[in-house]
Coordinates of C-alpha atoms and ligand atoms in Angstrom, one line a residue:
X7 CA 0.0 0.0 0.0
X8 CA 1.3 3.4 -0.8
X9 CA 2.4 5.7 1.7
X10 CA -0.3 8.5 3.2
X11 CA 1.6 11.8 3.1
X12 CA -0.5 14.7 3.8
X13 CA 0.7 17.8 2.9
X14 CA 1.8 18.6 6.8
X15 CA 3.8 15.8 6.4
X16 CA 5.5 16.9 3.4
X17 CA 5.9 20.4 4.7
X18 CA 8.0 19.2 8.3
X19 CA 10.1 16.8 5.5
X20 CA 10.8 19.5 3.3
X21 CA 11.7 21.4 5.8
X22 CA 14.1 18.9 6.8
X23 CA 16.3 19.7 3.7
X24 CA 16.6 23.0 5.4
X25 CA 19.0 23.1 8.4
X26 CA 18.5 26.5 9.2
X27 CA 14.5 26.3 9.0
X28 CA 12.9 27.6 12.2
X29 CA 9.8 26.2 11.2
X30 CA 8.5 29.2 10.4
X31 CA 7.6 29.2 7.3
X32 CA 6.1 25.4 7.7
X33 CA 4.0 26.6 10.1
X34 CA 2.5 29.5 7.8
X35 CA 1.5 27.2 5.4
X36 CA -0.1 24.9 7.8
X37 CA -2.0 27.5 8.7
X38 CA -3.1 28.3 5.1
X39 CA -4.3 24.6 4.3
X40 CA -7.0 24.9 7.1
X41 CA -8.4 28.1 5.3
X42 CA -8.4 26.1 2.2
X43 CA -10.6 23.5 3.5
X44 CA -13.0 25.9 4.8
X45 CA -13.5 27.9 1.6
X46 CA -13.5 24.5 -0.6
X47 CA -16.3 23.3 1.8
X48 CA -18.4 26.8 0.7
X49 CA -17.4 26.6 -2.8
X50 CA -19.0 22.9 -3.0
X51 CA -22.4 24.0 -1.0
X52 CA -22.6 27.3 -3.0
X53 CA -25.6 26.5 -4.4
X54 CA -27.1 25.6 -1.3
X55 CA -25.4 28.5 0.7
X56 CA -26.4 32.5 0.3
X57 CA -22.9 33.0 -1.1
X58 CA -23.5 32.9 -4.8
X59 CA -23.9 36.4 -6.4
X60 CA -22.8 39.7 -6.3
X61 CA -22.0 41.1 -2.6
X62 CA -24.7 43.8 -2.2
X63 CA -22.4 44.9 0.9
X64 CA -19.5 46.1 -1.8
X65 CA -19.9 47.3 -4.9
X66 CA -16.3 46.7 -6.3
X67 CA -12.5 45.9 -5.8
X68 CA -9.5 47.8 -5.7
X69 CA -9.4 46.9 -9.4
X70 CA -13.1 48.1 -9.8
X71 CA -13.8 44.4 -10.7
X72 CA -17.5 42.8 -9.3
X73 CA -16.8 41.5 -5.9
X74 CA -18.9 38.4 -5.6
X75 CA -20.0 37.1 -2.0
X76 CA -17.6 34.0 -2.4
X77 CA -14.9 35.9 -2.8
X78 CA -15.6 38.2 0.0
X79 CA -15.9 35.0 1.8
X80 CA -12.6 33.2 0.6
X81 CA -11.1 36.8 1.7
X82 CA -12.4 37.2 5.4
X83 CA -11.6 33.4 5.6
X84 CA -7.7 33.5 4.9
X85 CA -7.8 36.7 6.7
X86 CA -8.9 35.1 10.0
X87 CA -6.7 32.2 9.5
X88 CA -3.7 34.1 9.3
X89 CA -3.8 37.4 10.8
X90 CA -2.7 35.4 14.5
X91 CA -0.1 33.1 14.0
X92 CA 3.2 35.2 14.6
X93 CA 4.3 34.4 10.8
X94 CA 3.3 37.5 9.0
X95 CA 4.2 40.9 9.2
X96 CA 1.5 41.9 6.8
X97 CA -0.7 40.6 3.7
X98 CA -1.7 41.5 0.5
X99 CA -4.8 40.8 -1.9
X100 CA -6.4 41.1 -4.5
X101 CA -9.6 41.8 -3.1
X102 CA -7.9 45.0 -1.2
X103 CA -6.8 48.2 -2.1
X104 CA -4.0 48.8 0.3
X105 CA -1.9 46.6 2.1
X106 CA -3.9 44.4 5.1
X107 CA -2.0 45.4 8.3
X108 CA -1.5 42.4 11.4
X109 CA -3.9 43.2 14.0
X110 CA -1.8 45.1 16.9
X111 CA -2.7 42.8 19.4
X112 CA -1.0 39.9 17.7
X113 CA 3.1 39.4 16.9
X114 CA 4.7 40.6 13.7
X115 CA 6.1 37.3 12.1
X116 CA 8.9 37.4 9.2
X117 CA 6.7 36.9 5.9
X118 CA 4.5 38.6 3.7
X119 CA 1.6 36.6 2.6
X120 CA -0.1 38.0 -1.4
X121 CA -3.1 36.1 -2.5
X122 CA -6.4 36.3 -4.9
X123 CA -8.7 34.6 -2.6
X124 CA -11.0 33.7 -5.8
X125 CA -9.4 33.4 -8.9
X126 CA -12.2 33.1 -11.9
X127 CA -15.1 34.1 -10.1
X128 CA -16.4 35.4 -13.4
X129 CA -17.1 31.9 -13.3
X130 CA -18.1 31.1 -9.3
X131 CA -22.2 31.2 -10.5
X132 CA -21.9 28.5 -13.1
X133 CA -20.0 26.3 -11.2
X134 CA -16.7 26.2 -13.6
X135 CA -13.6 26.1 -11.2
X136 CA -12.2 28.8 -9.2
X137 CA -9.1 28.7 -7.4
X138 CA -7.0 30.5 -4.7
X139 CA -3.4 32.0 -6.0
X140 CA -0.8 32.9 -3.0
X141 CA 2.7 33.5 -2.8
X142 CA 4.8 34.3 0.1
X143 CA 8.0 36.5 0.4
X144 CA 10.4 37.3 3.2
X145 CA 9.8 41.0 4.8
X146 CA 12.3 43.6 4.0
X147 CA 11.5 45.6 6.7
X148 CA 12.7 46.0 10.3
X149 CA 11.9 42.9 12.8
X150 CA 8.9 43.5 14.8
X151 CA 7.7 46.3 12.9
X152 CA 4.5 46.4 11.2
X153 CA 4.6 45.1 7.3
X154 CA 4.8 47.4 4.6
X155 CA 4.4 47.6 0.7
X156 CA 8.3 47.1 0.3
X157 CA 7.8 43.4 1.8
X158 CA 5.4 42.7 -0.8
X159 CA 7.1 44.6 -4.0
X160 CA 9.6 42.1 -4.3
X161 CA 10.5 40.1 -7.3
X162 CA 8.9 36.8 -7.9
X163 CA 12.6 35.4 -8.0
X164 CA 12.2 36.0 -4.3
X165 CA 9.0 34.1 -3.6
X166 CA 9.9 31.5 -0.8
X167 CA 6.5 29.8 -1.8
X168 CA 3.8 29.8 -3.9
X169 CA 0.7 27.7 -5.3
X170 CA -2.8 27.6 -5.5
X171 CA -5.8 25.9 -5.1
X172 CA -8.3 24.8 -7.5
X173 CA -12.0 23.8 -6.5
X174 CA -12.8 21.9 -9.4
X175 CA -14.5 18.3 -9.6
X176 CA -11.8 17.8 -6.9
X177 CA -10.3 20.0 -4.5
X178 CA -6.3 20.2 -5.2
X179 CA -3.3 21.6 -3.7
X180 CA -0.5 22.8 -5.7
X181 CA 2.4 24.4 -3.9
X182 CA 6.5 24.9 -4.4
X183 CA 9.6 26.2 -2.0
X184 CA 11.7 25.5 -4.5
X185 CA 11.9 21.9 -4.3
X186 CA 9.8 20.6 -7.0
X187 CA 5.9 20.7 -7.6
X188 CA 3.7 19.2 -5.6
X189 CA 0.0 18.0 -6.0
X190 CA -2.2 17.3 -2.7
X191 CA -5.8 16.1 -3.6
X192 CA -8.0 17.3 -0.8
X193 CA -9.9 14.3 0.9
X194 CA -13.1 15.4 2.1
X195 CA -13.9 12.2 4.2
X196 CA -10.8 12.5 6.0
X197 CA -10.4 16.6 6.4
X198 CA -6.8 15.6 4.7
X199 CA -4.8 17.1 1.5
X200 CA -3.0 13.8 0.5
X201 CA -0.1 13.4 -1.5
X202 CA -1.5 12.7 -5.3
X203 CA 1.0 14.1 -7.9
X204 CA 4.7 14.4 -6.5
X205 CA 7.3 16.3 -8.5
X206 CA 4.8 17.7 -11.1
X207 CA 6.8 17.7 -14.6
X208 CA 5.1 20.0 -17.8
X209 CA 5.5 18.4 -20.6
X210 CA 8.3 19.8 -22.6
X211 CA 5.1 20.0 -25.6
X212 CA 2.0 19.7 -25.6
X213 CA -1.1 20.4 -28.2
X214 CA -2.9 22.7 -26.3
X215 CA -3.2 27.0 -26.9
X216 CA -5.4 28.4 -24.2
X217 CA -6.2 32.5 -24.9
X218 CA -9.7 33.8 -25.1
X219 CA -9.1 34.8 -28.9
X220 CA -12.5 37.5 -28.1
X221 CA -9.5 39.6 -27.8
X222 CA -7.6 39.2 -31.0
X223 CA -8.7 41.8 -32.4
X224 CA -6.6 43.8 -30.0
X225 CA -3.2 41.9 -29.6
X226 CA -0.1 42.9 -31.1
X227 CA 0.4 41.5 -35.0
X228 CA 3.0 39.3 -33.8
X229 CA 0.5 37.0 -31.4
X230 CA -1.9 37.2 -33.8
X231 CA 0.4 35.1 -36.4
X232 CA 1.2 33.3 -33.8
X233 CA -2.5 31.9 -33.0
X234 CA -2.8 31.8 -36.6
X235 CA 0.0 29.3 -36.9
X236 CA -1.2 27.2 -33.9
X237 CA -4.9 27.1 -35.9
X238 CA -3.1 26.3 -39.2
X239 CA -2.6 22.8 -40.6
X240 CA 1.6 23.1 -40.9
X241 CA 1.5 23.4 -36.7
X242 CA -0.5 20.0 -36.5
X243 CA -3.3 19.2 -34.8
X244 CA -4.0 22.1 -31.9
X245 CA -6.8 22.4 -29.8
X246 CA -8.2 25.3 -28.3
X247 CA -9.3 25.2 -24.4
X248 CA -10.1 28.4 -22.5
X249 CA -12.1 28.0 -19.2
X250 CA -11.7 31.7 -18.0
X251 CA -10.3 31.1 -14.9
X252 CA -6.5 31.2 -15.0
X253 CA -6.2 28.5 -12.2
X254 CA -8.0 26.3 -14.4
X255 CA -6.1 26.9 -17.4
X256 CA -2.9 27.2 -16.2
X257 CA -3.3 23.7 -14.2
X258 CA -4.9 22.1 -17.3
X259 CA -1.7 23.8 -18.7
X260 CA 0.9 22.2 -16.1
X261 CA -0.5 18.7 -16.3
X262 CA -1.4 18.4 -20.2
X263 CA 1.5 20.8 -21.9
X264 CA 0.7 23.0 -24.4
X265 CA 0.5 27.4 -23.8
X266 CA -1.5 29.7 -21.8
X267 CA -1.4 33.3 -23.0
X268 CA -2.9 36.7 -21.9
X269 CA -1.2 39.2 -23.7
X270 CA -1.3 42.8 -23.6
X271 CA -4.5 44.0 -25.5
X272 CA -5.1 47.9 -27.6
X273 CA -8.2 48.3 -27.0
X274 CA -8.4 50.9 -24.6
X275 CA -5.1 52.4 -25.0
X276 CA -4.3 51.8 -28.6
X277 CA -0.3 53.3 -27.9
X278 CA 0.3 51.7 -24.5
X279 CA -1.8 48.8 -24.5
X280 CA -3.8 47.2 -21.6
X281 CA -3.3 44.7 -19.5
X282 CA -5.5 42.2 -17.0
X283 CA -3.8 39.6 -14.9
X284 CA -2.0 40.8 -12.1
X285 CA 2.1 40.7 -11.7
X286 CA 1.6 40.0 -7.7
X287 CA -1.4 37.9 -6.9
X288 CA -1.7 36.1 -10.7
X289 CA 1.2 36.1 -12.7
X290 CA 4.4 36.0 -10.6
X291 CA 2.8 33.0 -8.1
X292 CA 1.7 31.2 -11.3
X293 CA 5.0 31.5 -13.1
X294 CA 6.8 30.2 -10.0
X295 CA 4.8 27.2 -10.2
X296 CA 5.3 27.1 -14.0
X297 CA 9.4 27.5 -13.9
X298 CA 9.6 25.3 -11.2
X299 CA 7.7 22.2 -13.1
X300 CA 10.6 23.0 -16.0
X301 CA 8.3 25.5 -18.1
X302 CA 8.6 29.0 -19.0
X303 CA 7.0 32.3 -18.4
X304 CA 7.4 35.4 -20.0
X305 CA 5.7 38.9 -20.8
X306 CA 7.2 38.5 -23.9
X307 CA 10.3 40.8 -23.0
X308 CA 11.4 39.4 -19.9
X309 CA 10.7 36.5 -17.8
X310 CA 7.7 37.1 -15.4
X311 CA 10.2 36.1 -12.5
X312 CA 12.2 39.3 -13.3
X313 CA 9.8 41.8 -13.2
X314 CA 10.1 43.9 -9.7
X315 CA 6.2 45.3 -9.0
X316 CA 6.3 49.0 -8.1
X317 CA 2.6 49.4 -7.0
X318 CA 0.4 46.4 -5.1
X319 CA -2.6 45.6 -8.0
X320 CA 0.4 46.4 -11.1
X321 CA -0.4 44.2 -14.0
X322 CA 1.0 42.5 -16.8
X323 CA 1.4 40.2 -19.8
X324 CA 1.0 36.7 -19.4
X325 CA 2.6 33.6 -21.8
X326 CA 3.5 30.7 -20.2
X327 CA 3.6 26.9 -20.5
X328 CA 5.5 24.4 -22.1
X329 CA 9.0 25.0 -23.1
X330 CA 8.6 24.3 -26.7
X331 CA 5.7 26.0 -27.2
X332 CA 6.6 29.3 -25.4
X333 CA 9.7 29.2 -27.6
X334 CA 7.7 29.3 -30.7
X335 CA 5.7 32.1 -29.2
X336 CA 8.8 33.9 -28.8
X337 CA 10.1 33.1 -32.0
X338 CA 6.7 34.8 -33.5
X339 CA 7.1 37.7 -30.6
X340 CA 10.4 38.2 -31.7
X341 CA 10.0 38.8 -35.6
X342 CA 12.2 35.5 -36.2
X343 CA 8.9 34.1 -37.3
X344 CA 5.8 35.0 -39.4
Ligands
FBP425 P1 -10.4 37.6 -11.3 O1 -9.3 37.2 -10.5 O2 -11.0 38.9 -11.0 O3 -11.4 36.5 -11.5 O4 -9.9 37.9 -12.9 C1 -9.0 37.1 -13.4 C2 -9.5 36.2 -14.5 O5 -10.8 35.7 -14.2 C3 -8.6 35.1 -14.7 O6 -8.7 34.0 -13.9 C4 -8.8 34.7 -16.2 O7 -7.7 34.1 -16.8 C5 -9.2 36.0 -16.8 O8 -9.6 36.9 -15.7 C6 -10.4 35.9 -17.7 O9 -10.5 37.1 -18.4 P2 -11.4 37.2 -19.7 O10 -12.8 37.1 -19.2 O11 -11.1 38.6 -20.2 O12 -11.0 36.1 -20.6

């Protein structure tokens, strides 16, 4: 029979491979799995439960975007799971305009914590999956002292962790420090994420382009000839697959191969262009994830991982996936291809 790891086993053993671990940081993400559970447990009764919807209570987010009563859930839930434990010196979401302070009663820990509490919730009322995105860096800032945006505009070079959730037809765990990808399948009988896909690989190809194309109209010539040639007989046989969640596509992404791209549209800003993901809550966690797995992701220019945010909801392109296929992109994005 195989072995049972759950994932707090797999955190203490990782940890292991880190003499000078406190247990700090293994702690912190303990403490995350729990809020997990809870909003996986609403997302499956959300038809039952008063949470589906718009939140009458707030009208929009910091990036004017509907806030939906799930996600205010999925926000107040990690909130009050982690606002106590001594690990964090402050937070960051999606959800919130300014950085979330640590309450002053409790300690100031050594991490930041960024996270989109509900990723895709275009897609919460018509029960597509949604997800949870985090990433956690180390403060910058003074021992003790309360957090501050500097501990959270860092690089995504210098994530410690990252990883997300998805609530799909399971409930799965993804996570990296930096020692692989892991999977953890959430167990609902047993109140358990279980070890379920060790050492995620991405295939180095896959057949796959995921992009809503509504946008084409909009992207720069260069992707445009590059869909073009994915939809044209000489690529071989494509297919398309766009859910509209990112956490959904990007996992489809990580397991299957194949290339997830939102790139920069000119629509509204015909000279500058526009962009939707964001660098700190989307992107950079998912590219972390992606590198990690032996993939790439890039804005095109520069490899997500590079890019240093300078304000908490900046945005950004998005390509990333397998390596052969994000090479091609490139090649396209690049003008060494037509
Ligand atoms: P939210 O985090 O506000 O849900 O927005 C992000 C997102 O839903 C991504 O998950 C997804 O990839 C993208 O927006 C879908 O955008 P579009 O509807 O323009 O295709």
């Amino acid at each position: 029979m195989s072995k049972i790891i759950t994932v707090q086993r797999h955190l203490v053993e990782s940890q292991a491979l880190h003499p000078s671990a406190t247990g700090d940081l293994t702690a912190l993400l303990w403490d995350l799995t729990l809020a997990f559970k809870v909003i996986a447990r609403a997302v499956r009764k959300a038809g039952l439960l008063d949470v589906l919807g718009q939140d009458e209570a707030v009208d929009s987010n910091a990036s004017g975007d509907t806030v939906m009563k799930l996600d205010r859930y999925a926000q107040d839930t990690i909130y009050r799971a982690m606002d106590h434990g001594g690990h964090l010196c402050c937070m960051a979401s999606e959800e919130e305009q300014e950085l979330i302070p640590i309450p002053d009663k409790y300690p100031k820990g050594k991490y930041a914590l960024s996270f989109d509490p509900l990723d895709g919730s275009s897609n919460i009322d018509v029960n597509v999956s949604v997800g949870t995105i985090f990433s956690i860096t180390q403060r910058v800032s003074p021992e003790g002292t309360p957090g501050v945006d500097a501990d959270v505009l860092q690089k995504g070079r210098e994530l410690v962790a990252a990883g997300y959730v998805i609530y799909g037809s399971s409930t799965m765990l993804v996570y990296s420090t930096g020692q692989g990808v892991h999977g953890f399948t959430l167990d609902a009988g047993v109140g358990e994420f279980l070890l379920s896909h060790p050492n995620i690989r991405i295939p180095e190809r896959g057949t796959i382009y995921s992009t809503n194309e509504g946008n084409s109209a909009y992207w720069d010539q260069a992707t445009r000839d590059y869909v073009d040639f994915v939809k044209s007989p000489e690529s071989g046989a494509y297919k398309s697959r766009y859910i509209g969640s990112m956490i959904a596509d990007v996992h489809r992404t990580l397991l299957y191969g194949g290339i997830f791209l939102y790139p920069k549209t000119y629509r509204k800003d015909p000279v500058n262009g526009e962009c939707k993901l964001r660098l700190i809550y989307e992107a950079a966690p998912m590219a972390a994830i992606v590198e990690q797995a032996g993939g790439i992701a890039t804005t095109g220019d520069e490899a997500l991982l590079d890019l240093t945010p300078t304000s908490l909801h900046e945005r950004c392109p998005v390509i990333m996936g397998s390596p052969a296929n994000v090479k091609e992109y490139l090649e396209f994005y690049r003008g060494e291809r037509r």
